[in-house]
């Protein structure tokens, strides 16, 4: 059993059946009874959902309440389809230890047993058991996670976002956010945003502290993503933030600097976008390394330029690191003889073969790349341009509207159904 002290007061909920274990006392006679102190009242325990309830909403919270005593133990068992095993539940106990509320939602289509124990002032225990079932998720209305980024056990840079893609649109974004728990070894404030109805993104206020583990627990089983649509499984994974590496690129100076843990480790001459049109202008702002490729095809047909156009080009480059979804890469450009002297590219950051190879081999997914000096700003939703949003705007655009302390368990808000 896990008890937590709530970040916000637990809500008072409905009444269920009360079961008491009668206490017995022995007496040797009337004289003894006269001298005996009144016995402490037996603790009373209530559980909702009540014993025997069937097909309740899986996002209904379990609430255990005690009077004339304090809660000492709560166990929750969920038996689901064959092969899926049992699943427990953590909960939050109030400061008086008189109310326990489940932290997360229940698995759809499960048989649930809640066993609660409370103790009175004399140390006598009352145990109550409630058995009930949850409503199953209907075929075609089961929210599932399609992909998560970064991958489990991956080592990433300090600017790495956490990205969760769903198979169905999410309407109840606040409840889904509240079900997605991020914990870090080093303290941070973080929050979720939504790029679309099917993609949620988490980032901290500032870059992750380097050299630490991040745990992501998606408590999605039983969460109502929209009317009649429920999450059907939980998912958890961890990744590791490595060293801090930050790259800065000055468009005016045609110069690139790589710092690692605060020390300059490399400097490179580069060439940025020629800026004759917006699409050939490199974007300024905080980019994040998104993808690493070798022998990669580069062509402006991805921007809608026809092979018949005099502007059309196609090149295969030895090394390429993507930093946006508008076609921007740091990549090999052996044909460019003006590295460090002029901006002549089609919007990418051109580098020599040796320099681009070093950068390719010494970078991680999630490394920040700050570009300054151009007339075009990176959009917050262009690739992983999430750091382009101020922290205040990021929190304001989360569905819960609250920041999460990732050093503590739990999340802002509640994943449970509210009338």
Tab-separated table of N, CA and C in Angstrom, residues 14-19 43-50 63-67 116 128-130:
chain	number	residue	atom	x	y	z
A	14	UNK	N	-19.660	10.043	-1.722
A	14	UNK	CA	-20.871	9.402	-1.212
A	14	UNK	C	-20.657	8.327	-0.184
A	15	UNK	N	-21.761	7.853	0.392
A	15	UNK	CA	-21.728	6.894	1.490
A	15	UNK	C	-21.905	5.496	0.957
A	16	UNK	N	-21.186	4.537	1.547
A	16	UNK	CA	-21.354	3.129	1.191
A	16	UNK	C	-21.658	2.349	2.454
A	17	UNK	N	-21.865	1.043	2.285
A	17	UNK	CA	-22.201	0.190	3.420
A	17	UNK	C	-21.075	0.170	4.428
A	18	UNK	N	-21.437	0.064	5.708
A	18	UNK	CA	-20.472	0.016	6.793
A	18	UNK	C	-20.476	-1.378	7.387
A	19	UNK	N	-19.288	-1.957	7.547
A	19	UNK	CA	-19.173	-3.274	8.156
A	19	UNK	C	-18.289	-3.135	9.383
A	43	UNK	N	-13.897	1.582	15.409
A	43	UNK	CA	-13.755	2.370	14.177
A	43	UNK	C	-14.765	1.906	13.130
A	44	UNK	N	-15.338	2.861	12.434
A	44	UNK	CA	-16.258	2.555	11.348
A	44	UNK	C	-15.587	2.910	10.021
A	45	UNK	N	-15.722	2.036	9.046
A	45	UNK	CA	-15.078	2.221	7.744
A	45	UNK	C	-16.128	2.142	6.641
A	46	UNK	N	-16.078	3.090	5.714
A	46	UNK	CA	-16.939	3.037	4.528
A	46	UNK	C	-16.066	3.043	3.282
A	47	UNK	N	-16.523	2.328	2.282
A	47	UNK	CA	-15.813	2.260	1.002
A	47	UNK	C	-16.792	2.589	-0.114
A	48	UNK	N	-16.391	3.460	-1.025
A	48	UNK	CA	-17.112	3.652	-2.285
A	48	UNK	C	-16.132	3.411	-3.421
A	49	UNK	N	-16.580	2.711	-4.473
A	49	UNK	CA	-17.903	2.123	-4.705
A	49	UNK	C	-18.241	1.038	-3.675
A	50	UNK	N	-19.520	0.867	-3.445
A	50	UNK	CA	-19.953	-0.063	-2.420
A	50	UNK	C	-19.834	-1.507	-2.881
A	63	UNK	N	-12.877	5.671	-2.625
A	63	UNK	CA	-12.760	6.502	-1.429
A	63	UNK	C	-12.991	5.634	-0.202
A	64	UNK	N	-12.043	5.659	0.710
A	64	UNK	CA	-12.159	4.954	1.988
A	64	UNK	C	-12.214	6.011	3.087
A	65	UNK	N	-13.251	5.944	3.938
A	65	UNK	CA	-13.408	6.906	5.028
A	65	UNK	C	-13.510	6.170	6.356
A	66	UNK	N	-12.977	6.790	7.406
A	66	UNK	CA	-13.024	6.197	8.746
A	66	UNK	C	-13.534	7.219	9.750
A	67	UNK	N	-14.401	6.757	10.668
A	67	UNK	CA	-14.817	7.558	11.814
A	67	UNK	C	-14.468	6.783	13.077
A	116	UNK	N	-9.895	-2.525	3.339
A	116	UNK	CA	-9.471	-1.377	4.132
A	116	UNK	C	-9.486	-1.730	5.614
A	128	UNK	N	-12.861	-3.876	6.372
A	128	UNK	CA	-14.002	-3.842	5.461
A	128	UNK	C	-13.523	-4.239	4.071
A	129	UNK	N	-14.332	-5.017	3.371
A	129	UNK	CA	-14.009	-5.447	2.005
A	129	UNK	C	-15.148	-5.052	1.076
A	130	UNK	N	-14.793	-4.476	-0.058
A	130	UNK	CA	-15.780	-4.137	-1.084
A	130	UNK	C	-15.349	-4.758	-2.403
